[in-house]
Amino acid sequence: MTEHKIDAVRRRSLEEFQEKLGVQFKNISLLDTALTHSSYTKEHEGVENFERMEFLGDALLELATSIHLYENFPNLSEGELTVTRANVVCGSTLSKLSDKLGIGRMLLLSESEEANDGRKRASNLEDAFEAVIASIFLDHGWEVAREYVWRQLATEFKNVKIGKVEPNYKSELQEYIQGTDHTIKIEYFEISEDGPPHDKTFECGVKLNDEIFGTGVGKSKQAAEKIAASEALKKLNVEV
């Protein structure tokens, strides 16, 4: 990717931001792209957004996390590694880390996205966090990107070691059903959706063979489904 034109004010803010990341970019435009929302590119022709980088960053994040867990937690089984990885890199963790870095303040957004609290929206923060990982990989290669991921997730890895990571209730429910009666069908469904587009609340439920076993409310469908799954596990008397 060739470096595109960035004005002096934006360049200075990017140079200051890279200090927070602990990475010195050779091509600062990679970082700029990683912080450019798709809404902004609709209003500015010829500017690339972070969507493709987010795709790459997601894969890099999963790989770096998998390697760390595999090397540092030899007693975890394949299933436990999968569940642990899902918990470590869940959306709430990524948005929390993104907010801590101040990624929201660095995003280039359209006026409408800005007005709808786009800088605070969890999905934007999560996507940009992954895109930043990709920008580091494209600028410095795998080892620097991997070390960056490990540095950002250090607290999450520590929580795994002391058993503080929240269980992945959906995975736990899936594994329990597969281990008891694989003919049982698990189905998640939406009950209701309330609130404005930028601040929705969802209520979802989970059925086992058409019988409702749990419901949950959250700021995303995924969060609501996780709570519903935890309720189902309680009803089934499964400890996690």
Coordinates of N, CA, C and O in Angstrom, one line a residue, residues 108-222:
L108 N -11.9 8.6 11.9 CA -12.4 9.5 10.9 C -13.8 9.0 10.6 O -14.0 7.9 10.1
L109 N -14.8 9.8 10.9 CA -16.2 9.4 10.7 C -17.0 10.4 9.9 O -16.6 11.6 9.8
S110 N -18.1 10.0 9.3 CA -19.0 11.0 8.7 C -19.7 11.8 9.7 O -19.7 11.5 10.9
E111 N -20.3 12.9 9.3 CA -21.0 13.8 10.3 C -22.1 13.0 10.9 O -22.4 13.2 12.1
S112 N -22.9 12.2 10.2 CA -24.0 11.5 10.7 C -23.5 10.4 11.7 O -24.2 10.2 12.8
E113 N -22.5 9.7 11.4 CA -21.9 8.7 12.3 C -21.4 9.4 13.6 O -21.6 8.8 14.7
E114 N -20.8 10.5 13.4 CA -20.3 11.3 14.6 C -21.5 11.7 15.5 O -21.5 11.5 16.7
A115 N -22.6 12.2 14.9 CA -23.8 12.6 15.6 C -24.4 11.5 16.3 O -25.1 11.7 17.4
N116 N -24.3 10.2 15.8 CA -24.9 9.1 16.4 C -24.0 8.3 17.4 O -24.1 7.1 17.6
D117 N -23.0 9.1 18.0 CA -22.1 8.5 18.9 C -21.2 7.4 18.4 O -20.9 6.4 19.0
G118 N -20.8 7.6 17.1 CA -20.0 6.6 16.4 C -18.6 6.3 17.1 O -18.1 5.2 17.0
R119 N -18.1 7.3 17.8 CA -16.8 7.2 18.5 C -16.9 6.2 19.7 O -15.9 5.7 20.2
K120 N -18.2 6.1 20.2 CA -18.4 5.2 21.4 C -19.0 3.9 21.1 O -19.1 3.0 21.9
R121 N -19.4 3.7 19.8 CA -20.1 2.5 19.5 C -19.2 1.3 19.5 O -18.1 1.3 19.0
A122 N -19.6 0.3 20.2 CA -18.7 -0.9 20.5 C -18.2 -1.6 19.2 O -17.1 -1.9 19.1
S123 N -19.1 -1.7 18.2 CA -18.7 -2.4 17.0 C -17.6 -1.6 16.2 O -16.7 -2.2 15.7
N124 N -17.7 -0.3 16.3 CA -16.6 0.6 15.6 C -15.3 0.4 16.4 O -14.3 0.3 15.7
L125 N -15.4 0.4 17.7 CA -14.2 0.2 18.5 C -13.5 -1.1 18.3 O -12.3 -1.2 18.2
E126 N -14.4 -2.2 18.2 CA -13.8 -3.5 18.0 C -13.2 -3.7 16.7 O -12.1 -4.2 16.5
D127 N -13.9 -3.2 15.6 CA -13.4 -3.3 14.2 C -12.1 -2.5 14.1 O -11.1 -3.0 13.4
A128 N -12.0 -1.3 14.6 CA -10.8 -0.5 14.5 C -9.6 -1.1 15.3 O -8.5 -1.0 14.8
F129 N -9.9 -1.7 16.4 CA -8.9 -2.4 17.2 C -8.2 -3.5 16.3 O -7.0 -3.6 16.3
E130 N -9.0 -4.3 15.6 CA -8.5 -5.3 14.8 C -7.8 -4.7 13.6 O -6.7 -5.3 13.2
A131 N -8.3 -3.6 13.0 CA -7.7 -3.0 11.9 C -6.3 -2.5 12.3 O -5.3 -2.5 11.4
V132 N -6.1 -1.9 13.5 CA -4.8 -1.4 13.9 C -3.8 -2.6 14.0 O -2.6 -2.4 13.6
I133 N -4.2 -3.8 14.4 CA -3.3 -4.9 14.4 C -2.9 -5.2 13.0 O -1.7 -5.4 12.7
A134 N -3.8 -5.1 12.0 CA -3.4 -5.4 10.6 C -2.5 -4.3 10.1 O -1.5 -4.6 9.4
S135 N -2.7 -3.1 10.5 CA -1.8 -2.0 10.0 C -0.4 -2.2 10.6 O 0.6 -2.0 9.8
I136 N -0.2 -2.7 11.8 CA 1.1 -3.0 12.3 C 1.7 -4.2 11.6 O 2.9 -4.1 11.3
F137 N 1.0 -5.2 11.3 CA 1.5 -6.3 10.5 C 1.9 -5.9 9.2 O 3.0 -6.3 8.7
L138 N 1.2 -5.1 8.5 CA 1.5 -4.6 7.1 C 2.8 -3.7 7.1 O 3.5 -3.7 6.2
D139 N 3.0 -3.0 8.2 CA 4.1 -2.1 8.3 C 5.4 -2.8 8.8 O 6.5 -2.5 8.4
H140 N 5.2 -3.7 9.8 CA 6.4 -4.3 10.5 C 6.5 -5.8 10.4 O 7.5 -6.4 10.8
G141 N 5.4 -6.5 10.0 CA 5.5 -7.9 9.9 C 4.9 -8.6 11.1 O 4.4 -8.0 12.0
W142 N 4.9 -10.0 11.0 CA 4.3 -10.8 12.0 C 4.8 -10.7 13.4 O 4.0 -10.5 14.4
E143 N 6.1 -10.7 13.6 CA 6.6 -10.7 15.0 C 6.2 -9.5 15.8 O 5.8 -9.6 17.0
V144 N 6.3 -8.3 15.2 CA 5.9 -7.1 15.8 C 4.4 -7.0 16.1 O 4.0 -6.6 17.2
A145 N 3.6 -7.5 15.1 CA 2.1 -7.6 15.3 C 1.8 -8.5 16.5 O 0.9 -8.2 17.3
R146 N 2.4 -9.7 16.5 CA 2.2 -10.7 17.5 C 2.5 -10.1 18.9 O 1.7 -10.3 19.9
E147 N 3.7 -9.5 19.0 CA 4.1 -8.9 20.3 C 3.1 -7.8 20.8 O 2.8 -7.6 22.0
Y148 N 2.6 -7.0 19.8 CA 1.6 -6.0 20.1 C 0.4 -6.6 20.7 O -0.2 -6.1 21.7
V149 N -0.1 -7.7 20.0 CA -1.3 -8.3 20.5 C -1.1 -8.9 21.9 O -2.0 -8.7 22.8
W150 N 0.0 -9.5 22.1 CA 0.3 -10.1 23.4 C 0.4 -9.0 24.5 O -0.1 -9.2 25.6
R151 N 0.9 -7.9 24.1 CA 1.0 -6.8 25.1 C -0.4 -6.2 25.4 O -0.6 -5.9 26.6
Q152 N -1.2 -6.1 24.5 CA -2.5 -5.6 24.7 C -3.4 -6.5 25.5 O -4.2 -6.1 26.3
L153 N -3.2 -7.8 25.3 CA -4.0 -8.8 26.0 C -3.4 -9.4 27.3 O -3.9 -10.3 27.8
A154 N -2.3 -8.7 27.7 CA -1.5 -9.2 28.9 C -2.4 -9.5 30.1 O -2.4 -10.5 30.8
T155 N -3.3 -8.5 30.4 CA -4.2 -8.6 31.6 C -5.2 -9.8 31.4 O -5.5 -10.5 32.3
E156 N -5.7 -9.9 30.1 CA -6.6 -11.0 29.8 C -6.0 -12.4 30.0 O -6.5 -13.3 30.6
F157 N -4.7 -12.5 29.6 CA -4.0 -13.8 29.7 C -3.7 -14.0 31.2 O -3.8 -15.2 31.7
K158 N -3.4 -13.0 32.0 CA -3.2 -13.1 33.4 C -4.5 -13.6 34.1 O -4.5 -14.5 35.0
N159 N -5.7 -13.1 33.6 CA -6.9 -13.5 34.2 C -7.2 -15.0 33.9 O -7.8 -15.7 34.7
V160 N -6.8 -15.5 32.7 CA -6.9 -16.9 32.4 C -6.1 -17.7 33.4 O -6.6 -18.7 33.9
K161 N -4.9 -17.3 33.7 CA -4.0 -18.0 34.6 C -4.6 -18.1 36.0 O -4.5 -19.2 36.7
I162 N -5.4 -17.1 36.5 CA -5.9 -17.2 37.8 C -7.4 -17.5 37.8 O -8.1 -17.4 38.8
G163 N -7.9 -17.9 36.6 CA -9.3 -18.3 36.5 C -10.4 -17.3 36.6 O -11.5 -17.6 37.0
K164 N -10.0 -16.1 36.1 CA -11.0 -15.0 36.2 C -11.8 -14.7 34.9 O -12.6 -13.9 34.8
V165 N -11.4 -15.4 33.8 CA -12.1 -15.2 32.5 C -13.5 -15.7 32.6 O -13.7 -16.9 33.0
E166 N -14.5 -14.9 32.2 CA -15.9 -15.4 32.2 C -16.1 -16.5 31.2 O -15.6 -16.5 30.1
P167 N -16.8 -17.5 31.6 CA -17.0 -18.7 30.7 C -17.8 -18.3 29.4 O -18.6 -17.3 29.5
N168 N -17.5 -19.0 28.3 CA -18.3 -18.8 27.1 C -19.5 -19.7 27.2 O -19.5 -20.8 26.8
Y169 N -20.6 -19.1 27.7 CA -21.8 -19.9 28.0 C -22.4 -20.6 26.8 O -22.9 -21.7 26.9
K170 N -22.3 -19.9 25.6 CA -22.9 -20.6 24.4 C -22.1 -21.8 24.0 O -22.6 -22.8 23.7
S171 N -20.8 -21.7 24.1 CA -19.9 -22.9 23.8 C -20.1 -24.0 24.9 O -20.1 -25.1 24.5
E172 N -20.2 -23.5 26.1 CA -20.4 -24.5 27.2 C -21.8 -25.3 27.0 O -21.8 -26.5 27.2
L173 N -22.8 -24.5 26.6 CA -24.1 -25.2 26.3 C -24.0 -26.1 25.2 O -24.5 -27.3 25.2
Q174 N -23.3 -25.7 24.1 CA -23.1 -26.5 22.9 C -22.4 -27.8 23.3 O -22.8 -28.9 22.9
E175 N -21.3 -27.7 24.0 CA -20.5 -28.9 24.4 C -21.3 -29.8 25.3 O -21.2 -31.1 25.2
Y176 N -22.1 -29.3 26.2 CA -22.9 -30.1 27.1 C -24.0 -30.9 26.3 O -24.1 -32.1 26.5
I177 N -24.6 -30.2 25.4 CA -25.7 -30.9 24.6 C -25.0 -32.0 23.7 O -25.6 -33.1 23.6
Q178 N -23.9 -31.7 23.1 CA -23.2 -32.7 22.2 C -22.8 -33.9 23.0 O -22.7 -35.0 22.5
G179 N -22.4 -33.6 24.3 CA -22.0 -34.7 25.1 C -23.1 -35.6 25.8 O -22.8 -36.6 26.3
T180 N -24.3 -35.1 25.7 CA -25.4 -35.8 26.4 C -26.4 -36.3 25.3 O -26.7 -37.5 25.4
D181 N -26.9 -35.5 24.5 CA -27.8 -35.9 23.4 C -27.7 -35.1 22.2 O -28.3 -34.0 22.1
H182 N -26.9 -35.5 21.2 CA -26.6 -34.7 20.1 C -27.8 -34.5 19.2 O -27.7 -33.7 18.2
T183 N -28.9 -35.1 19.4 CA -30.1 -35.0 18.6 C -30.9 -33.7 19.0 O -31.8 -33.3 18.3
I184 N -30.6 -33.2 20.2 CA -31.2 -32.0 20.7 C -30.8 -30.8 19.8 O -29.6 -30.5 19.6
K185 N -31.8 -30.0 19.4 CA -31.5 -28.8 18.5 C -31.4 -27.6 19.4 O -32.4 -27.3 20.1
I186 N -30.3 -26.8 19.3 CA -30.2 -25.6 20.0 C -30.6 -24.4 19.1 O -30.0 -24.3 18.0
E187 N -31.5 -23.6 19.5 CA -31.9 -22.5 18.6 C -32.0 -21.2 19.4 O -32.7 -21.1 20.4
Y188 N -31.2 -20.1 18.9 CA -31.3 -18.8 19.6 C -32.2 -17.9 18.7 O -32.3 -18.0 17.5
F189 N -33.0 -17.1 19.4 CA -34.0 -16.3 18.7 C -34.2 -15.0 19.4 O -33.9 -14.8 20.6
E190 N -34.5 -14.0 18.6 CA -34.7 -12.6 19.1 C -36.2 -12.4 19.6 O -37.1 -12.8 18.9
I191 N -36.3 -11.9 20.8 CA -37.6 -11.7 21.4 C -38.1 -10.2 21.1 O -39.2 -10.0 20.7
S192 N -37.1 -9.3 21.4 CA -37.5 -7.9 21.2 C -36.2 -7.1 20.9 O -35.1 -7.5 21.2
E193 N -36.4 -5.9 20.4 CA -35.3 -4.9 20.0 C -35.9 -3.5 20.3 O -36.9 -3.1 19.8
D194 N -35.2 -2.8 21.3 CA -35.7 -1.5 21.7 C -34.6 -0.5 21.6 O -33.4 -0.8 21.7
G195 N -35.0 0.8 21.5 CA -34.0 1.9 21.6 C -33.6 2.4 20.2 O -33.9 1.8 19.2
P196 N -33.0 3.6 20.2 CA -32.5 4.2 18.9 C -31.4 3.4 18.3 O -30.8 2.6 18.9
P197 N -31.1 3.6 17.0 CA -30.1 2.8 16.3 C -28.7 2.8 16.9 O -28.1 1.7 16.9
H198 N -28.3 3.8 17.6 CA -27.0 3.9 18.2 C -27.0 3.4 19.6 O -25.9 3.3 20.2
D199 N -28.1 3.0 20.2 CA -28.2 2.6 21.6 C -29.3 1.6 21.8 O -30.2 1.7 22.6
K200 N -29.2 0.5 21.1 CA -30.2 -0.6 21.1 C -30.1 -1.5 22.3 O -29.0 -1.7 22.8
T201 N -31.2 -2.1 22.7 CA -31.2 -3.2 23.7 C -31.9 -4.3 23.1 O -33.0 -4.2 22.5
F202 N -31.3 -5.5 23.3 CA -31.9 -6.7 22.7 C -32.3 -7.7 23.8 O -31.6 -7.8 24.8
E203 N -33.4 -8.4 23.5 CA -33.8 -9.5 24.4 C -33.8 -10.8 23.5 O -34.5 -10.8 22.5
C204 N -33.1 -11.8 23.9 CA -33.0 -13.0 23.1 C -33.3 -14.2 24.0 O -33.2 -14.1 25.2
G205 N -33.6 -15.3 23.4 CA -33.9 -16.6 24.1 C -33.2 -17.7 23.4 O -32.7 -17.6 22.3
V206 N -33.1 -18.9 24.1 CA -32.6 -20.1 23.6 C -33.6 -21.2 23.8 O -34.1 -21.4 24.9
K207 N -33.8 -22.0 22.7 CA -34.7 -23.1 22.8 C -33.9 -24.4 22.6 O -32.9 -24.5 21.9
L208 N -34.3 -25.4 23.4 CA -33.8 -26.8 23.2 C -34.9 -27.6 22.7 O -35.9 -27.8 23.5
N209 N -34.9 -28.0 21.5 CA -36.0 -28.8 20.9 C -37.3 -28.1 21.1 O -38.3 -28.6 21.5
D210 N -37.3 -26.8 20.7 CA -38.5 -25.9 20.7 C -39.0 -25.5 22.1 O -40.0 -24.8 22.3
E211 N -38.3 -25.9 23.2 CA -38.7 -25.5 24.5 C -37.7 -24.4 25.0 O -36.5 -24.6 24.9
I212 N -38.3 -23.3 25.4 CA -37.4 -22.2 25.9 C -36.8 -22.6 27.2 O -37.4 -22.9 28.2
F213 N -35.4 -22.5 27.2 CA -34.7 -22.8 28.4 C -34.0 -21.6 29.0 O -33.4 -21.7 30.1
G214 N -34.0 -20.5 28.4 CA -33.4 -19.3 29.0 C -33.6 -18.0 28.1 O -33.8 -18.1 26.9
T215 N -33.6 -16.9 28.8 CA -33.7 -15.6 28.1 C -32.7 -14.6 28.6 O -32.2 -14.8 29.8
G216 N -32.3 -13.6 27.9 CA -31.4 -12.6 28.3 C -31.5 -11.3 27.7 O -32.0 -11.2 26.5
V217 N -31.1 -10.2 28.3 CA -31.1 -8.9 27.8 C -29.7 -8.3 27.7 O -28.9 -8.5 28.7
G218 N -29.4 -7.7 26.6 CA -28.0 -7.1 26.4 C -28.0 -6.0 25.4 O -29.0 -5.8 24.7
K219 N -26.8 -5.3 25.3 CA -26.7 -4.3 24.3 C -26.4 -4.8 22.9 O -26.3 -4.0 22.0
S220 N -26.2 -6.1 22.8 CA -26.1 -6.7 21.5 C -26.8 -8.0 21.5 O -27.0 -8.6 22.6
K221 N -27.1 -8.5 20.3 CA -27.7 -9.9 20.3 C -26.8 -10.9 20.9 O -27.2 -11.8 21.6
Q222 N -25.5 -10.8 20.6 CA -24.5 -11.8 21.1 C -24.5 -11.8 22.7 O -24.5 -12.8 23.3

